[in-house]
Coordinates of C-alpha atoms in Angstrom, one line a residue:
M1 CA 0.0 0.0 0.0
T2 CA 1.4 3.4 -1.0
Q3 CA 1.9 6.2 1.4
R4 CA -0.9 8.1 -0.4
H5 CA -3.4 5.3 0.1
Q6 CA -2.4 5.1 3.8
H7 CA -3.2 8.8 4.2
S8 CA -6.6 8.3 2.5
R9 CA -7.4 5.4 4.8
Y10 CA -7.3 7.7 7.8
L11 CA -8.6 10.9 6.3
W12 CA -12.2 10.1 5.8
P13 CA -12.7 8.6 9.3
A14 CA -11.2 11.8 10.7
I15 CA -13.5 14.0 8.7
L16 CA -16.6 12.0 9.8
L17 CA -15.5 12.3 13.4
C18 CA -15.1 16.1 13.1
L19 CA -18.5 16.8 11.5
P20 CA -20.6 16.3 14.7
L21 CA -18.1 18.5 16.6
L22 CA -18.4 21.2 14.0
L23 CA -22.2 21.1 14.1
L24 CA -22.2 21.3 17.9
L25 CA -19.8 24.3 17.7
L26 CA -22.1 25.9 15.3
L27 CA -25.1 25.5 17.6
C28 CA -23.4 26.7 20.7
T29 CA -21.3 29.7 19.7
S30 CA -24.1 32.1 18.7
A31 CA -23.5 35.6 20.1
H32 CA -26.6 37.3 18.6
I33 CA -30.1 36.4 17.7
Y34 CA -31.4 37.9 14.5
E35 CA -35.0 38.5 13.5
P36 CA -36.2 36.7 10.4
G37 CA -37.1 39.4 7.9
A38 CA -35.1 42.1 9.7
H39 CA -32.7 42.2 6.7
P40 CA -33.8 42.6 3.1
L41 CA -31.1 40.3 1.8
L42 CA -32.3 37.3 3.7
S43 CA -34.3 34.7 1.7
P44 CA -38.1 34.4 2.0
A45 CA -37.6 31.1 3.7
W46 CA -35.9 32.8 6.7
A47 CA -38.8 35.2 6.9
R48 CA -41.2 32.3 7.5
L49 CA -39.2 30.9 10.4
Q50 CA -40.9 31.6 13.8
T51 CA -38.3 32.0 16.4
R52 CA -38.9 31.5 20.1
S53 CA -36.6 34.4 21.1
R54 CA -36.9 38.1 21.3
G55 CA -35.0 38.7 18.2
A56 CA -32.6 41.6 17.7
L57 CA -32.8 45.1 16.3
F58 CA -29.6 44.9 14.1
P59 CA -29.8 45.5 10.4
T60 CA -26.6 43.5 9.7
P61 CA -26.8 40.0 8.2
P62 CA -26.5 37.1 10.7
R63 CA -23.3 35.3 11.3
F64 CA -23.0 31.5 11.2
G65 CA -23.5 31.4 15.0
S66 CA -26.8 33.2 14.7
Y67 CA -28.2 30.4 12.5
G68 CA -27.2 27.9 15.2
K69 CA -29.0 29.9 17.9
L70 CA -32.0 30.3 15.7
F71 CA -32.4 26.5 15.2
A72 CA -31.6 25.9 18.9
D73 CA -34.4 28.2 20.0
A74 CA -36.8 26.6 17.5
A75 CA -36.2 23.2 19.1
R76 CA -37.4 24.3 22.5
P77 CA -40.6 22.6 23.7
Q78 CA -43.9 24.5 23.3
G79 CA -46.9 24.8 25.5
G80 CA -47.4 26.1 29.1
L81 CA -46.1 29.4 30.3
H82 CA -42.4 28.7 29.9
G83 CA -40.5 31.7 28.7
V84 CA -43.3 34.2 29.4
S85 CA -41.4 37.1 31.1
C86 CA -43.9 38.9 33.3
R87 CA -43.5 40.6 36.6
A88 CA -45.7 39.8 39.5
L89 CA -49.2 40.3 38.2
P90 CA -52.3 41.3 40.3
A91 CA -54.4 38.5 41.5
G92 CA -56.7 37.2 38.8
L93 CA -54.7 38.6 35.9
E94 CA -53.2 36.0 33.6
A95 CA -50.1 36.3 31.5
A96 CA -52.1 35.0 28.6
D97 CA -54.4 38.1 28.9
L98 CA -51.4 40.4 28.5
I99 CA -50.4 38.5 25.4
K100 CA -53.9 38.8 24.0
I101 CA -53.8 42.6 24.4
F102 CA -50.2 43.1 23.1
G103 CA -50.9 40.8 20.1
R104 CA -53.9 43.1 19.2
L105 CA -52.0 46.3 19.4
G106 CA -48.5 45.2 18.2
D107 CA -47.1 45.7 14.7
K108 CA -44.7 43.7 12.6
E109 CA -42.9 46.8 11.3
Y110 CA -41.2 49.7 12.9
V111 CA -40.6 52.6 10.5
L112 CA -37.6 54.6 11.6
E113 CA -37.8 58.4 12.1
N114 CA -34.6 58.8 10.0
V115 CA -32.9 56.4 7.6
E116 CA -30.1 54.4 9.3
K117 CA -27.1 53.3 7.2
T118 CA -24.8 50.4 8.0
V119 CA -21.2 51.1 8.6
A120 CA -20.0 48.2 6.4
S121 CA -22.0 48.6 3.2
G122 CA -23.7 52.0 3.6
Y123 CA -27.1 50.4 2.9
G124 CA -29.9 52.7 4.2
F125 CA -32.7 51.1 6.2
A126 CA -36.0 52.8 6.5
S127 CA -37.7 50.3 8.8
Y128 CA -37.2 47.1 10.8
T129 CA -39.5 44.2 10.3
S130 CA -40.4 41.1 12.3
A131 CA -42.1 37.8 11.5
R132 CA -44.5 38.4 14.4
P133 CA -45.8 41.5 16.1
K134 CA -42.9 42.9 18.1
W135 CA -43.5 46.6 18.6
I136 CA -46.4 48.8 19.7
V137 CA -45.3 51.9 17.8
C138 CA -45.9 55.2 19.5
Y139 CA -46.5 57.2 16.3
D140 CA -49.9 57.0 14.6
K141 CA -48.5 57.3 11.1
R142 CA -45.0 57.6 9.7
S143 CA -43.4 57.7 6.2
V144 CA -39.7 57.7 5.4
T145 CA -37.8 57.3 2.1
S146 CA -34.5 55.5 1.6
E147 CA -32.5 55.6 -1.6
D148 CA -31.9 51.8 -1.1
C149 CA -35.3 50.5 -0.2
G150 CA -37.7 53.2 -1.3
E151 CA -40.5 54.7 0.7
R152 CA -41.9 53.0 3.8
T153 CA -45.3 54.2 5.1
Q154 CA -47.0 52.7 8.1
T155 CA -50.2 53.4 10.1
A156 CA -50.0 52.1 13.6
K157 CA -52.4 49.3 14.3
W158 CA -53.7 51.0 17.5
K159 CA -54.9 54.0 15.4
S160 CA -57.8 51.9 14.2
L161 CA -59.3 52.1 17.7
F162 CA -60.0 55.8 16.9
A163 CA -61.0 55.3 13.3
D164 CA -64.6 56.5 13.9
N165 CA -64.1 58.9 16.7
E166 CA -61.0 60.4 18.4
I167 CA -62.7 60.2 21.8
L168 CA -63.8 56.9 23.2
T169 CA -65.8 55.9 26.2
K170 CA -64.6 53.1 28.4
E171 CA -67.2 50.7 26.9
E172 CA -66.3 51.7 23.3
F173 CA -62.6 51.3 23.9
S174 CA -63.2 47.8 25.4
E175 CA -65.3 46.8 22.4
K176 CA -62.8 48.0 19.8
L177 CA -59.8 46.6 21.6
T178 CA -61.2 43.1 21.8
G179 CA -62.4 43.4 18.2
L180 CA -58.9 43.9 16.8
R181 CA -57.3 41.0 15.0
F182 CA -54.9 39.0 17.2
A183 CA -51.5 37.6 16.1
F184 CA -49.1 35.9 18.6
P185 CA -46.4 38.5 19.4
L186 CA -42.7 38.2 19.6
G187 CA -41.3 38.3 23.2
P188 CA -43.3 36.0 25.4
G189 CA -43.0 32.2 25.3
F190 CA -45.7 30.2 23.5
V191 CA -49.0 29.8 25.3
D192 CA -52.0 27.9 24.0
I193 CA -54.1 30.9 22.8
R194 CA -56.9 30.7 20.2
P195 CA -56.8 33.7 17.8
N196 CA -60.5 34.6 18.6
D197 CA -60.1 34.4 22.4
P198 CA -60.6 37.9 23.8
P199 CA -58.6 39.2 26.8
S200 CA -60.5 38.9 30.1
S201 CA -62.6 41.9 31.3
M202 CA -60.2 42.3 34.2
A203 CA -57.2 42.6 31.8
V204 CA -59.0 45.2 29.7
E205 CA -60.0 47.0 32.9
S206 CA -56.4 47.1 34.1
F207 CA -55.2 48.4 30.7
W208 CA -57.9 51.1 30.8
N209 CA -56.9 52.1 34.3
A210 CA -53.2 52.4 33.2
I211 CA -54.2 54.6 30.3
A212 CA -57.1 56.7 31.4
G213 CA -57.2 56.3 35.2
D214 CA -60.6 57.1 36.7
S215 CA -61.7 58.9 33.5
S216 CA -64.8 57.7 31.7
E217 CA -63.3 58.5 28.3
I218 CA -60.0 58.9 26.5
Q219 CA -58.8 60.9 23.6
K220 CA -56.5 59.7 20.8
D221 CA -53.8 62.2 21.8
Q222 CA -53.9 61.1 25.4
F223 CA -53.6 57.5 24.4
Q224 CA -50.6 58.2 22.2
D225 CA -48.9 60.3 24.9
T226 CA -49.3 57.5 27.4
L227 CA -47.7 55.1 25.0
K228 CA -44.7 57.4 24.6
S229 CA -44.4 57.6 28.4
W230 CA -44.2 53.8 28.6
S231 CA -41.5 53.6 25.9
A232 CA -37.9 52.9 26.7
D233 CA -36.4 54.2 23.5
G234 CA -37.4 57.9 23.6
G235 CA -41.1 57.5 22.7
E236 CA -40.7 55.4 19.6
T237 CA -41.8 51.8 20.5
I238 CA -43.0 49.6 23.3
L239 CA -41.6 46.0 23.5
W240 CA -43.1 43.1 25.4
E241 CA -40.8 43.8 28.4
Q242 CA -42.1 47.3 28.8
F243 CA -45.7 46.3 28.2
T244 CA -45.6 43.8 31.1
D245 CA -44.3 46.6 33.4
I246 CA -47.6 48.4 33.0
F247 CA -49.4 45.6 34.9
E248 CA -46.9 45.1 37.6
E249 CA -48.5 44.5 41.0

């Protein structure tokens, strides 16, 4: 047997032994979690993936480690209240009720006030997008134009509450809120919620008290100002974490 054949004899077993180690390294070395659809260069297949994580607000393409983390998160078991990050809630208020409200008010897109360009390529981003509702945006409508991705215009989902009247009574607000279409948001873990299940009356009551206090009606501008006061990014958006703070016991 020649020396070349001897080398080939041991090469393939060594490669086969290394492949599982490389795969394990790929899954375990993720430093960031990136949101499917957050970057326009990602394929449509990535946009259809539903991650179990909070995602990230970075417009740069994922690294190899990010893919590993994405699949690791997708492999987590579903059901129950695991991963639902809530503070201590008042008695009788369920985390699922908060999800039902956030999923009715949240948007899948956040249009930036000004175009942001990446350092590496100079690509100008006009908005961030998510596979699931991630932001309750604090603006009612916004439009911005980027040379790279064109014009992005968005009307906040919550604005439909005031489509017929800019002043709502408590009863009107409750009816319109529960009537909004629900989509499971990004942030909490997965809970068994049917799309047509409305939030409990106690949850709607608690949300009303947080927004309007003892008042019997609320104006659109007052609602918007309250959203901005809950925001942690200068009055732009509310994430799941900030939303749960509203109901803290």
